[in-house]
Amino acid sequence: MPTLILLRHGQSQWNLEDRFTGWVDVDLTPLGEAEAKKGGELIQAAGIAMDRVFTSVLTRAIRTSWLALAAAGQTFVPEVKDWRLNERHYGGLTGLNKTETAAKHGADQVKIWRRSYDIPPPDLAPGGEFDFSKDRRYAGASLPMTESLKTTLDRVQPYWDAEIVPCLKAGETLLVAAHGNSLRAIVKLLFDVSDADIVGVEIPTGNPLVIELDAALRPTAARYLDDSRATAIPAI
């Protein structure tokens, strides 16, 4: 039966600096590298053989997949990269320090932008430092200027249906190495989590979430490989 492993990238430099990162292509910190390696070691210790890896086009997720594959002794596994697995686009908040933004706009407003399901931050101004329209990774794509969790799911779901679901239906074991919000979108799809509850789902960094599926791709079992850093998993 198909198995899906969700792996959130380890700490990035802007995570460390408490900045809104979104689509900005920052790298992992040494701690983030260690988290990714630990994730791979846990996969190896669990005896899981992967058939394919999916990741975003952002360095922190790509390197997490590479480090995890190396630690699991499975660097030969083919990998597919796509921008639709990117982190949520934080719009006009991109690059800002979270604490300073809360002081400027109020903690309640920032909490709404960060944690509500369908209220996005203000749009990113075109032509600025973080305008991704000229980045060749996104050539030909219609890019958002901001995203809520809902609109993040809206661009993850077509990719999930078209590219990932067929591999799972073929019985493959897949690793998706991505970001907090793109993985949260996949969890919402798989576990049919409500709009109200999905904002409270938190996937730990570097801790593989292994989900066993039936032929209809309904979860039959789910567990984190590191019990000491596990968070609540939606009910099956």
N, CA, C and O of each residue as an XYZ file, in Angstrom:
944
protein
N       0.841     -1.195      0.000
C       0.000      0.000      0.000
C       0.887      1.259      0.000
O       2.026      1.215      0.464
N       0.363      2.373     -0.518
C       1.181      3.591     -0.616
C       1.500      4.182      0.754
O       0.729      4.064      1.706
N       2.655      4.816      0.816
C       3.086      5.499      2.041
C       3.592      6.884      1.662
O       4.298      7.051      0.667
N       3.224      7.867      2.462
C       3.643      9.249      2.243
C       4.407      9.732      3.470
O       3.943      9.585      4.600
N       5.584     10.310      3.232
C       6.376     10.903      4.313
C       6.419     12.407      4.083
O       6.859     12.866      3.028
N       5.967     13.168      5.060
C       6.039     14.625      4.998
C       7.183     15.094      5.892
O       7.248     14.752      7.072
N       8.084     15.886      5.305
C       9.256     16.359      6.048
C       9.372     17.869      5.885
O       9.649     18.369      4.795
N       9.158     18.579      6.971
C       9.302     20.039      6.955
C      10.776     20.400      7.074
O      11.503     19.834      7.890
N      11.207     21.354      6.246
C      12.626     21.715      6.250
C      13.081     22.189      7.616
O      12.292     22.672      8.428
N      14.371     22.036      7.843
C      14.964     22.469      9.098
C      15.079     23.984      9.180
O      14.701     24.700      8.253
N      15.600     24.457     10.294
C      15.703     25.902     10.548
C      16.462     26.604      9.424
O      17.536     26.159      9.020
N      15.900     27.700      8.925
C      16.584     28.522      7.929
C      17.180     29.762      8.598
O      16.903     30.053      9.761
N      18.009     30.488      7.830
C      18.643     31.682      8.389
C      17.608     32.715      8.811
O      17.775     33.380      9.834
N      16.542     32.854      8.031
C      15.520     33.838      8.386
C      14.587     33.335      9.483
O      13.988     34.142     10.194
N      14.450     32.024      9.636
C      13.781     31.520     10.841
C      14.549     31.990     12.067
O      13.963     32.446     13.049
N      15.868     31.872     11.994
C      16.727     32.274     13.108
C      16.602     33.767     13.386
O      16.627     34.196     14.539
N      16.467     34.557     12.319
C      16.378     36.010     12.455
C      14.948     36.484     12.700
O      14.712     37.686     12.817
N      13.994     35.564     12.780
C      12.586     35.874     13.064
C      11.987     36.794     12.001
O      11.294     37.761     12.315
N      12.270     36.470     10.731
C      11.754     37.267      9.621
C      10.734     36.460      8.820
O      10.812     35.233      8.757
N       9.771     37.163      8.205
C       8.828     36.514      7.299
C       9.574     36.124      6.025
O      10.090     36.987      5.315
N       9.628     34.834      5.739
C      10.466     34.338      4.650
C       9.670     34.084      3.379
O       9.978     34.645      2.327
N       8.651     33.241      3.469
C       7.842     32.968      2.285
C       8.660     32.415      1.142
O       9.272     31.354      1.267
N       8.677     33.130      0.019
C       9.352     32.657     -1.190
C      10.812     33.099     -1.290
O      11.487     32.740     -2.255
N      11.309     33.852     -0.342
C      12.707     34.279     -0.400
C      13.596     33.050     -0.218
O      13.354     32.224      0.662
N      14.627     32.936     -1.058
C      15.410     31.696     -1.126
C      16.597     31.730     -0.172
O      17.748     31.854     -0.593
N      16.300     31.618      1.113
C      17.363     31.579      2.121
C      17.767     30.127      2.383
O      17.012     29.196      2.103
N      18.959     29.958      2.919
C      19.508     28.617      3.137
C      19.264     28.163      4.581
O      18.790     28.926      5.423
N      19.599     26.911      4.832
C      19.514     26.339      6.168
C      20.640     26.863      7.054
O      21.719     27.205      6.570
N      20.378     26.920      8.343
C      21.430     27.147      9.333
C      22.096     25.799      9.640
O      21.590     24.757      9.222
N      23.211     25.804     10.355
C      23.785     24.520     10.790
C      22.784     23.661     11.565
O      22.768     22.439     11.417
N      21.955     24.294     12.384
C      20.922     23.532     13.091
C      19.934     22.929     12.101
O      19.529     21.776     12.257
N      19.540     23.693     11.083
C      18.629     23.184     10.073
C      19.211     22.003      9.320
O      18.498     21.052      9.000
N      20.512     22.061      9.034
C      21.175     20.929      8.375
C      21.136     19.691      9.269
O      20.878     18.580      8.807
N      21.395     19.906     10.553
C      21.372     18.782     11.499
C      19.978     18.189     11.604
O      19.828     16.972     11.710
N      18.946     19.044     11.576
C      17.567     18.556     11.633
C      17.250     17.692     10.408
O      16.617     16.643     10.526
N      17.692     18.142      9.245
C      17.437     17.384      8.015
C      18.138     16.028      8.048
O      17.553     15.009      7.681
N      19.382     16.023      8.487
C      20.120     14.761      8.593
C      19.443     13.815      9.575
O      19.323     12.619      9.310
N      19.001     14.350     10.707
C      18.319     13.512     11.698
C      17.055     12.908     11.090
O      16.739     11.745     11.340
N      16.340     13.688     10.301
C      15.155     13.156      9.640
C      15.481     11.963      8.758
O      14.760     10.965      8.759
N      16.569     12.067      8.005
C      16.992     10.945      7.165
C      17.415      9.741      7.971
O      17.121      8.606      7.599
N      18.111      9.981      9.086
C      18.525      8.867      9.957
C      17.310      8.143     10.524
O      17.317      6.918     10.651
N      16.264      8.897     10.865
C      15.049      8.285     11.385
C      14.359      7.434     10.312
O      13.826      6.364     10.607
N      14.374      7.919      9.070
C      13.793      7.155      7.968
C      14.567      5.857      7.754
O      13.977      4.797      7.547
N      15.895      5.956      7.806
C      16.721      4.754      7.653
C      16.461      3.768      8.795
O      16.313      2.568      8.562
N      16.405      4.278     10.027
C      16.183      3.407     11.180
C      14.820      2.726     11.126
O      14.651      1.623     11.645
N      13.851      3.385     10.496
C      12.515      2.804     10.358
C      12.437      1.797      9.221
O      11.417      1.130      9.047
N      13.517      1.684      8.441
C      13.557      0.716      7.346
C      12.664      1.077      6.171
O      12.152      0.195      5.483
N      12.473      2.380      5.937
C      11.586      2.827      4.863
C      12.389      3.053      3.587
O      13.351      3.821      3.578
N      11.992      2.388      2.522
C      12.616      2.551      1.205
C      11.741      3.474      0.369
O      10.573      3.175      0.122
N      12.303      4.592     -0.063
C      11.538      5.581     -0.817
C      11.677      5.358     -2.320
O      12.720      4.914     -2.799
N      10.623      5.670     -3.048
C      10.617      5.534     -4.505
C      10.812      6.860     -5.226
O      11.339      6.891     -6.338
N      10.392      7.955     -4.601
C      10.432      9.254     -5.271
C      10.328     10.363     -4.228
O       9.744     10.192     -3.158
N      10.918     11.508     -4.581
C      10.884     12.669     -3.690
C      10.292     13.852     -4.444
O      10.607     14.082     -5.611
N       9.439     14.592     -3.766
C       8.915     15.851     -4.284
C       9.346     16.965     -3.347
O       9.327     16.805     -2.126
N       9.738     18.106     -3.929
C      10.129     19.241     -3.112
C       9.812     20.524     -3.858
O       9.390     20.490     -5.014
N      10.015     21.657     -3.196
C       9.756     22.952     -3.808
C      10.977     23.382     -4.622
O      11.894     22.592     -4.846
N      10.978     24.641     -5.061
C      12.149     25.164     -5.775
C      12.970     26.082     -4.867
O      13.771     26.880     -5.354
N      12.777     25.973     -3.566
C      13.491     26.797     -2.608
C      14.601     25.995     -1.935
O      14.400     24.844     -1.546
N      15.764     26.609     -1.803
C      16.979     25.925     -1.359
C      16.805     25.198     -0.038
O      17.296     24.080      0.117
N      16.119     25.809      0.914
C      16.020     25.198      2.241
C      15.268     23.868      2.208
O      15.579     22.961      2.980
N      14.284     23.748      1.323
C      13.567     22.479      1.182
C      14.373     21.485      0.349
O      14.429     20.299      0.674
N      14.992     21.966     -0.720
C      15.792     21.088     -1.582
C      16.947     20.483     -0.792
O      17.176     19.275     -0.851
N      17.672     21.318     -0.055
C      18.811     20.803      0.706
C      18.352     19.891      1.841
O      19.050     18.941      2.194
N      17.197     20.171      2.405
C      16.647     19.252      3.406
C      16.439     17.874      2.783
O      16.779     16.861      3.395
N      15.888     17.828      1.580
C      15.678     16.535      0.919
C      17.009     15.845      0.645
O      17.137     14.639      0.854
N      18.005     16.606      0.174
C      19.309     16.003     -0.125
C      19.971     15.447      1.131
O      20.477     14.324      1.131
N      19.963     16.233      2.192
C      20.600     15.795      3.432
C      19.882     14.591      4.031
O      20.516     13.676      4.557
N      18.555     14.600      3.948
C      17.791     13.464      4.469
C      18.035     12.211      3.639
O      18.198     11.125      4.195
N      18.062     12.349      2.315
C      18.317     11.192      1.454
C      19.700     10.618      1.717
O      19.873      9.401      1.775
N      20.688     11.500      1.877
C      22.051     11.022      2.142
C      22.112     10.277      3.471
O      22.723      9.212      3.565
N      21.480     10.838      4.493
C      21.500     10.195      5.807
C      20.742      8.875      5.807
O      21.041      7.980      6.597
N      19.755      8.758      4.914
C      18.984      7.517      4.809
C      19.642      6.512      3.859
O      19.140      5.401      3.690
N      20.775      6.903      3.233
C      21.450      6.019      2.299
C      20.685      5.820      1.006
O      20.767      4.758      0.390
N      19.926      6.856      0.582
C      19.069      6.718     -0.597
C      19.197      7.922     -1.535
O      18.198      8.435     -2.040
N      20.441      8.367     -1.763
C      20.644      9.527     -2.627
C      20.245      9.269     -4.079
O      20.070     10.214     -4.848
N      20.102      8.008     -4.457
C      19.752      7.653     -5.838
C      18.273      7.853     -6.156
O      17.882      7.779     -7.320
N      17.456      8.103     -5.156
C      16.014      8.221     -5.370
C      15.718      9.459     -6.219
O      16.205     10.542     -5.896
N      14.937      9.332     -7.292
C      14.646     10.488     -8.150
C      13.852     11.561     -7.423
O      13.035     11.277     -6.547
N      14.118     12.811     -7.817
C      13.505     13.955     -7.144
C      12.859     14.880     -8.174
O      13.401     15.111     -9.256
N      11.683     15.403     -7.808
C      10.954     16.348     -8.646
C      10.778     17.642     -7.868
O      10.374     17.620     -6.705
N      11.082     18.780     -8.509
C      10.953     20.085     -7.863
C       9.851     20.886     -8.552
O       9.745     20.870     -9.778
N       9.034     21.583     -7.771
C       7.985     22.410     -8.354
C       7.635     23.560     -7.417
O       7.541     23.381     -6.203
N       7.445     24.738     -7.995
C       7.166     25.927     -7.183
C       5.830     25.833     -6.453
O       5.616     26.538     -5.467
N       4.946     24.985     -6.917
C       3.642     24.888     -6.260
C       3.722     24.228     -4.878
O       2.742     24.215     -4.133
N       4.906     23.676     -4.542
C       5.140     23.186     -3.185
C       5.886     24.214     -2.323
O       6.293     23.917     -1.200
N       6.057     25.423     -2.866
C       6.705     26.492     -2.093
C       5.944     26.813     -0.808
O       4.773     26.468     -0.645
N       6.648     27.478      0.086
C       6.011     28.031      1.276
C       4.945     29.046      0.860
O       4.946     29.522     -0.276
N       4.062     29.366      1.754
C       3.084     30.423      1.548
C       3.794     31.735      1.230
O       4.833     32.039      1.817
N       3.237     32.510      0.306
C       3.761     33.827     -0.062
C       3.248     34.838      0.969
O       2.039     35.007      1.133
N       4.165     35.502      1.654
C       3.769     36.425      2.716
C       3.550     37.861      2.245
O       3.431     38.768      3.069
N       3.496     38.074      0.949
C       3.126     39.374      0.419
C       3.989     40.498      0.946
O       5.216     40.402      0.969
N       3.329     41.573      1.373
C       4.043     42.759      1.839
C       4.774     42.577      3.150
O       5.534     43.456      3.556
N       4.562     41.441      3.832
C       5.306     41.161      5.060
C       6.680     40.552      4.775
O       7.524     40.480      5.669
N       6.904     40.120      3.551
C       8.137     39.413      3.200
C       9.374     40.209      3.614
O       9.517     41.382      3.269
N      10.260     39.558      4.352
C      11.511     40.170      4.765
C      11.450     40.926      6.071
O      12.490     41.276      6.630
N      10.239     41.190      6.577
C      10.107     41.983      7.799
C      10.345     41.123      9.034
O      10.059     39.925      9.035
N      10.868     41.742     10.077
C      11.017     41.079     11.370
C       9.635     40.941     12.011
O       8.865     41.901     12.042
N       9.329     39.770     12.512
C       7.981     39.502     13.028
C       7.664     40.333     14.265
O       6.546     40.831     14.400
N       8.613     40.488     15.154
C       8.379     41.264     16.369
C       8.177     42.736     16.041
O       7.285     43.377     16.596
N       8.996     43.278     15.146
C       8.866     44.674     14.760
C       7.554     44.918     14.014
O       6.939     45.973     14.165
N       7.128     43.945     13.214
C       5.863     44.073     12.479
C       4.691     44.094     13.444
O       3.740     44.850     13.246
N       4.748     43.272     14.489
C       3.693     43.262     15.503
C       3.641     44.596     16.242
O       2.560     45.084     16.570
N       4.798     45.180     16.502
C       4.840     46.471     17.178
C       4.246     47.573     16.305
O       3.629     48.508     16.814
N       4.431     47.463     14.999
C       3.946     48.489     14.066
C       2.451     48.352     13.795
O       1.717     49.340     13.830
N       1.998     47.122     13.524
C       0.608     46.919     13.098
C      -0.298     46.397     14.207
O      -1.519     46.366     14.052
N       0.296     45.988     15.324
C      -0.476     45.405     16.412
C      -0.413     43.889     16.354
O      -0.521     43.288     15.285
N      -0.237     43.285     17.516
C      -0.089     41.830     17.573
C      -1.328     41.114     17.062
O      -1.215     40.057     16.441
N      -2.515     41.674     17.312
C      -3.746     41.017     16.863
C      -3.833     40.978     15.353
O      -4.221     39.959     14.781
N      -3.474     42.083     14.691
C      -3.529     42.108     13.227
C      -2.522     41.136     12.627
O      -2.840     40.425     11.674
N      -1.315     41.099     13.174
C      -0.291     40.184     12.655
C      -0.717     38.736     12.881
O      -0.469     37.879     12.033
N      -1.348     38.461     14.006
C      -1.840     37.100     14.259
C      -2.886     36.706     13.221
O      -2.908     35.560     12.775
N      -3.745     37.631     12.835
C      -4.739     37.351     11.791
C      -4.038     37.034     10.479
O      -4.393     36.063      9.812
N      -3.063     37.825     10.103
C      -2.343     37.576      8.852
C      -1.613     36.235      8.883
O      -1.567     35.522      7.881
N      -1.050     35.902     10.029
C      -0.244     34.681     10.119
C      -1.089     33.422     10.289
O      -0.752     32.378      9.731
N      -2.182     33.502     11.051
C      -2.857     32.290     11.509
C      -4.281     32.099     11.013
O      -4.841     31.014     11.172
N      -4.885     33.127     10.415
C      -6.234     32.906      9.897
C      -6.156     32.026      8.644
O      -5.111     31.934      8.000
N      -7.262     31.392      8.318
C      -7.278     30.481      7.163
C      -7.344     31.225      5.838
O      -6.701     30.821      4.868
N      -8.121     32.317      5.787
C      -8.394     32.912      4.478
C      -8.192     34.425      4.417
O      -8.712     35.070      3.507
N      -7.454     35.004      5.356
C      -7.156     36.438      5.305
C      -5.668     36.616      5.027
O      -4.847     36.352      5.905
N      -5.305     37.057      3.826
C      -3.880     37.184      3.481
C      -3.302     38.504      3.964
O      -4.050     39.441      4.247
N      -1.971     38.591      4.062
C      -1.316     39.877      4.315
C      -1.511     40.808      3.110
O      -1.998     40.374      2.066
N      -1.134     42.078      3.249
C      -1.191     42.988      2.097
C      -0.333     42.460      0.942
O       0.610     41.695      1.146
N      -0.684     42.888     -0.272
C       0.075     42.467     -1.457
C       1.523     42.946     -1.386
O       1.836     43.964     -0.769
N       2.388     42.182     -2.034
C       3.773     42.594     -2.232
C       3.806     43.666     -3.315
O       3.214     43.485     -4.379
N       4.478     44.759     -3.064
C       4.581     45.818     -4.071
C       5.432     45.337     -5.245
O       6.515     44.794     -5.026
N       4.972     45.523     -6.488
C       5.755     45.069     -7.645
C       7.038     45.875     -7.806
O       7.103     47.053     -7.453
N       8.055     45.213     -8.348
C       9.303     45.881     -8.675
C      10.277     46.047     -7.540
O      11.353     46.616     -7.726
N       9.923     45.562     -6.361
C      10.800     45.714     -5.214
C      11.815     44.594     -5.102
O      11.976     43.785     -6.015
N      12.494     44.560     -3.969
C      13.565     43.588     -3.736
C      13.067     42.155     -3.817
O      13.808     41.266     -4.238
N      11.823     41.918     -3.419
C      11.309     40.555     -3.353
C      10.258     40.278     -4.429
O       9.387     39.426     -4.248
N      10.343     40.995     -5.538
C       9.476     40.724     -6.694
C      10.046     39.518     -7.433
O      11.143     39.589     -7.987
N       9.298     38.403     -7.444
C       9.805     37.155     -8.013
C       9.432     36.967     -9.484
O       9.710     35.912    -10.053
N       8.811     37.966    -10.107
C       8.277     37.785    -11.457
C       9.356     37.566    -12.506
O       9.082     36.988    -13.558
N      10.581     38.018    -12.241
C      11.664     37.840    -13.211
C      12.567     36.651    -12.867
O      13.560     36.413    -13.554
N      12.237     35.918    -11.828
C      13.001     34.730    -11.446
C      12.656     33.592    -12.407
O      11.482     33.254    -12.560
N      13.656     33.000    -13.054
C      13.368     32.009    -14.096
C      12.746     30.732    -13.551
O      12.215     29.929    -14.318
N      12.805     30.534    -12.250
C      12.098     29.391    -11.667
C      10.594     29.475    -11.887
O       9.892     28.464    -11.856
N      10.104     30.708    -12.113
C       8.663     30.918    -12.231
C       8.252     31.377    -13.629
O       7.174     31.941    -13.813
N       9.115     31.131    -14.606
C       8.821     31.561    -15.980
C       7.508     30.945    -16.461
O       7.307     29.734    -16.377
N       6.625     31.797    -16.963
C       5.353     31.335    -17.503
C       4.271     31.099    -16.475
O       3.136     30.796    -16.842
N       4.588     31.229    -15.197
C       3.609     30.979    -14.139
C       2.890     32.274    -13.776
O       3.454     33.364    -13.872
N       1.652     32.135    -13.363
C       0.880     33.265    -12.847
C       1.103     33.312    -11.341
O       0.576     32.482    -10.600
N       1.882     34.285    -10.897
C       2.338     34.297     -9.510
C       1.430     35.126     -8.612
O       0.899     36.151     -9.040
N       1.249     34.691     -7.377
C       0.494     35.496     -6.424
C       1.337     36.660     -5.919
O       2.565     36.633     -5.988
N       0.655     37.682     -5.410
C       1.342     38.798     -4.759
C       1.223     38.696     -3.239
O       1.858     39.455     -2.507
N       0.410     37.760     -2.776
C       0.260     37.418     -1.368
C      -0.561     36.142     -1.316
O      -1.209     35.783     -2.300
N      -0.544     35.450     -0.180
C      -1.336     34.235     -0.038
C      -1.814     34.064      1.394
O      -1.104     34.408      2.339
N      -3.003     33.539      1.548
C      -3.481     32.988      2.810
C      -3.217     31.489      2.776
O      -2.743     30.966      1.768
N      -3.518     30.799      3.858
C      -3.411     29.343      3.822
C      -4.373     28.776      2.788
O      -4.047     27.801      2.111
N      -5.558     29.375      2.658
C      -6.539     28.896      1.686
C      -6.007     28.987      0.262
O      -6.123     28.027     -0.500
N      -5.424     30.128     -0.111
C      -4.923     30.249     -1.479
C      -3.640     29.439     -1.684
O      -3.332     29.045     -2.809
N      -2.894     29.188     -0.608
C      -1.769     28.253     -0.708
C      -2.288     26.867     -1.072
O      -1.745     26.206     -1.957
N      -3.338     26.432     -0.386
C      -3.950     25.134     -0.711
C      -4.485     25.123     -2.138
O      -4.403     24.104     -2.822
N      -5.033     26.249     -2.591
C      -5.592     26.319     -3.941
C      -4.541     26.066     -5.016
O      -4.880     25.559     -6.085
N      -3.272     26.405     -4.767
C      -2.246     26.111     -5.778
C      -1.519     24.800     -5.503
O      -0.930     24.222     -6.417
N      -1.548     24.317     -4.254
C      -0.969     23.005     -3.965
C      -1.856     21.882     -4.499
O      -1.354     20.898     -5.043
N      -3.172     22.026     -4.345
C      -4.073     20.906     -4.665
C      -4.012     20.446     -6.117
O      -3.966     19.236     -6.340
N      -4.008     21.328     -7.129
C      -3.910     20.827     -8.498
C      -2.620     20.041     -8.753
O      -2.623     19.053     -9.487
N      -1.521     20.488     -8.142
C      -0.259     19.757     -8.291
C      -0.338     18.414     -7.581
O       0.110     17.401     -8.119
N      -0.892     18.397     -6.401
C      -1.101     17.159     -5.656
C      -1.897     16.165     -6.499
O      -1.504     15.008     -6.648
N      -3.012     16.627     -7.044
C      -3.894     15.744     -7.815
C      -3.227     15.233     -9.092
O      -3.377     14.065     -9.452
N      -2.490     16.111     -9.775
C      -1.936     15.756    -11.083
C      -0.641     14.976    -11.004
O      -0.400     14.104    -11.839
N       0.204     15.267    -10.017
C       1.553     14.705    -10.003
C       1.812     13.715     -8.863
O       2.480     12.702     -9.068
N       1.296     13.994     -7.681
C       1.614     13.162     -6.515
C       0.636     12.011     -6.370
O       1.044     10.879     -6.112
N      -0.642     12.286     -6.532
C      -1.659     11.239     -6.389
C      -1.406     10.043     -7.308
O      -1.516      8.907     -6.846
N      -1.070     10.246     -8.598
C      -0.823      9.066     -9.450
C       0.300      8.173     -8.936
O       0.218      6.952     -9.067
N       1.342      8.752     -8.355
C       2.440      7.949     -7.809
C       1.967      7.147     -6.601
O       2.332      5.983     -6.438
N       1.159      7.772     -5.762
C       0.633      7.056     -4.605
C      -0.314      5.938     -5.044
O      -0.298      4.845     -4.478
N      -1.134      6.217     -6.049
C      -2.053      5.187     -6.528
C      -1.310      4.010     -7.148
O      -1.839      2.900     -7.211
N      -0.077      4.253     -7.606
C       0.757      3.176     -8.138
C       1.448      2.393     -7.024
O       2.201      1.457     -7.294
N       1.192      2.778     -5.771
C       1.744      2.050     -4.630
C       3.110      2.518     -4.184
O       3.775      1.817     -3.422
N       3.555      3.691     -4.640
C       4.888      4.158     -4.297
C       4.959      4.715     -2.875
O       3.954      5.112     -2.286
N       6.182      4.729     -2.351
C       6.477      5.397     -1.089
C       7.155      6.720     -1.424
O       8.224      6.738     -2.036
N       6.541      7.812     -1.029
C       6.997      9.137     -1.430
C       7.452      9.957     -0.230
O       6.900      9.853      0.865
N       8.473     10.774     -0.468
C       8.883     11.794      0.486
C       8.536     13.147     -0.108
O       8.929     13.444     -1.236
N       7.806     13.971      0.631
C       7.571     15.362      0.244
C       8.307     16.233      1.253
O       7.896     16.350      2.408
N       9.399     16.841      0.805
C      10.196     17.731      1.647
C       9.825     19.164      1.285
O      10.170     19.648      0.207
N       9.130     19.829      2.178
C       8.608     21.139      1.809
C       8.537     22.039      3.042
O       9.437     22.027      3.881
N       7.463     22.815      3.142
C       7.389     23.924      4.084
C       6.162     23.793      4.982
O       5.247     23.020      4.696
N       6.157     24.553      6.063
C       5.081     24.439      7.026
C       3.699     24.557      6.416
O       2.817     23.758      6.730
N       3.492     25.552      5.538
C       2.152     25.785      5.010
C       1.801     24.915      3.812
O       0.641     24.533      3.660
N       2.760     24.591      2.959
C       2.434     23.682      1.855
C       2.173     22.274      2.388
O       1.324     21.559      1.856
N       2.896     21.871      3.434
C       2.616     20.573      4.049
C       1.298     20.605      4.824
O       0.572     19.611      4.856
N       0.992     21.733      5.441
C      -0.298     21.863      6.134
C      -1.447     21.711      5.134
O      -2.479     21.125      5.463
N      -1.276     22.231      3.921
C      -2.297     22.081      2.887
C      -2.507     20.610      2.538
O      -3.645     20.169      2.370
N      -1.414     19.844      2.427
C      -1.527     18.417      2.117
C      -2.219     17.681      3.249
O      -3.052     16.809      3.001
N      -1.887     18.018      4.491
C      -2.552     17.399      5.637
C      -4.052     17.691      5.608
O      -4.859     16.811      5.907
N      -4.424     18.901      5.256
C      -5.852     19.244      5.180
C      -6.558     18.387      4.135
O      -7.668     17.905      4.364
N      -5.913     18.202      2.994
C      -6.517     17.389      1.936
C      -6.659     15.928      2.367
O      -7.709     15.316      2.168
N      -5.609     15.381      2.949
C      -5.605     13.957      3.291
C      -6.555     13.624      4.440
O      -7.283     12.633      4.388
N      -6.541     14.457      5.474
C      -7.291     14.147      6.690
C      -8.635     14.871      6.751
O      -9.375     14.735      7.726
N      -8.949     15.642      5.704
C     -10.210     16.376      5.642
C     -10.393     17.250      6.886
O     -11.443     17.238      7.528
N      -9.348     18.002      7.202
C      -9.369     18.871      8.381
C     -10.201     20.117      8.073
O     -10.121     20.653      6.968
N     -10.982     20.573      9.017
C     -11.834     21.746      8.809
C     -10.991     23.011      8.655
O      -9.830     23.053      9.059
N     -11.603     24.043      8.060
C     -10.916     25.320      7.902
C     -10.492     25.878      9.254
O      -9.405     26.441      9.384
N     -11.342     25.722     10.255
C     -11.041     26.265     11.578
C      -9.909     25.512     12.261
O      -9.095     26.119     12.957
N      -9.848     24.202     12.070
C      -8.864     23.388     12.790
C      -7.493     23.360     12.124
O      -6.484     23.162     12.800
N      -7.445     23.555     10.807
C      -6.161     23.384     10.107
C      -5.144     24.438     10.532
O      -3.940     24.185     10.489
N      -5.611     25.616     10.942
C      -4.656     26.653     11.335
C      -3.909     26.282     12.611
O      -2.855     26.847     12.902
N      -4.455     25.333     13.372
C      -3.785     24.892     14.595
C      -2.871     23.704     14.403
O      -2.205     23.279     15.348
N      -2.823     23.150     13.185
C      -1.952     22.009     12.897
C      -0.528     22.511     12.691
O      -0.288     23.364     11.835
N       0.401     21.998     13.454
C       1.799     22.423     13.377
C       2.677     21.202     13.144
O       2.650     20.260     13.936
N       3.448     21.209     12.074
C       4.336     20.093     11.748
C       5.753     20.462     12.195
O       6.287     21.473     11.738
N       6.367     19.680     13.064
C       7.709     20.018     13.547
C       8.745     19.947     12.423
O       8.607     19.160     11.486
N       9.778     20.775     12.530
C      10.855     20.745     11.545
C      11.690     19.474     11.704
O      11.999     19.051     12.818
N      12.045     18.880     10.574
C      12.983     17.762     10.574
C      12.472     16.469     11.167
O      13.258     15.544     11.373
N      11.170     16.369     11.451
C      10.612     15.154     12.054
C       9.668     14.500     11.059
O       8.551     14.986     10.879
N      10.073     13.415     10.407
C       9.244     12.817      9.355
C       7.889     12.352      9.887
O       7.807     11.631     10.882
N       6.832     12.783      9.199
C       5.477     12.310      9.483
C       5.148     11.234      8.452
O       5.002     11.529      7.266
N       5.031     10.001      8.903
C       4.799      8.858      8.011
C       3.306      8.538      8.014
O       2.719      8.261      9.060
N       2.706      8.581      6.830
C       1.269      8.361      6.689
C       1.055      7.151      5.776
O       1.459      7.160      4.613
N       0.425      6.125      6.309
C       0.083      4.946      5.518
C      -1.318      5.137      4.956
O      -2.220      5.609      5.647
N      -1.484      4.763      3.698
C      -2.728      5.032      2.981
C      -3.330      3.746      2.430
O      -2.617      2.780      2.158
N      -4.660      3.745      2.268
C      -5.289      2.606      1.605
C      -5.366      2.878      0.101
O      -4.832      3.879     -0.377
N      -6.022      1.996     -0.638
C      -6.062      2.121     -2.094
C      -6.780      3.388     -2.548
O      -6.518      3.903     -3.635
N      -7.683      3.884     -1.712
C      -8.405      5.115     -2.029
C      -7.674      6.353     -1.503
O      -8.206      7.462     -1.545
N      -6.457      6.152     -1.010
C      -5.605      7.208     -0.455
C      -6.214      7.854      0.789
O      -6.042      9.049      1.032
N      -6.918      7.052      1.561
C      -7.372      7.484      2.877
C      -6.347      7.040      3.914
O      -5.905      5.892      3.873
N      -5.955      7.912      4.844
C      -4.972      7.521      5.869
C      -5.490      6.378      6.734
O      -6.619      6.419      7.222
N      -4.663      5.367      6.916
C      -4.996      4.263      7.814
C      -4.150      4.290      9.078
O      -4.529      3.712     10.096
N      -3.003      4.961      9.014
C      -2.125      5.111     10.181
C      -1.207      6.304      9.925
O      -0.875      6.610      8.780
N      -0.804      6.969     10.999
C       0.110      8.105     10.874
C       0.916      8.221     12.154
O       0.392      8.071     13.257
N       2.212      8.492     11.980
C       3.072      8.622     13.163
C       4.286      9.482     12.830
O       4.773      9.483     11.700
N       4.759     10.206     13.825
C       6.040     10.881     13.700
C       7.142      9.899     14.093
O       6.961      9.091     15.004
N       8.268      9.969     13.414
C       9.357      9.044     13.706
C      10.141      9.433     14.949
O      10.825      8.594     15.533
N      10.052     10.697     15.364
C      10.675     11.136     16.612
C       9.563     11.470     17.600
O       9.001     12.564     17.561
N       9.250     10.535     18.478
C       8.159     10.729     19.442
C       8.409     11.908     20.369
O       7.467     12.539     20.849
N       9.664     12.200     20.617
C       9.983     13.249     21.583
C       9.652     14.637     21.049
O       9.533     15.587     21.824
N       9.501     14.762     19.729
C       9.178     16.071     19.124
C       7.896     15.991     18.310
O       7.730     16.734     17.342
N       7.010     15.118     18.682
C       5.764     14.936     17.940
C       4.727     15.972     18.363
O       4.699     16.407     19.514
N       3.884     16.354     17.424
C       2.721     17.195     17.713
C       1.470     16.411     17.357
O       1.549     15.311     16.810
N       0.320     16.980     17.670
C      -0.941     16.272     17.436
C      -1.145     16.023     15.947
O      -0.910     16.907     15.122
N      -1.583     14.813     15.610
C      -1.913     14.434     14.231
C      -3.431     14.404     14.109
O      -4.100     13.878     14.998
N      -3.998     14.955     13.028
C      -5.461     14.923     12.875
C      -5.996     13.490     12.962
O      -5.337     12.536     12.549
N      -7.179     13.371     13.497
C      -7.792     12.045     13.677
C      -8.040     11.381     12.329
O      -8.405     12.034     11.351
N      -7.832     10.065     12.303
C      -8.061      9.284     11.080
C      -9.510      8.790     11.070
O      -9.924      8.111     10.131
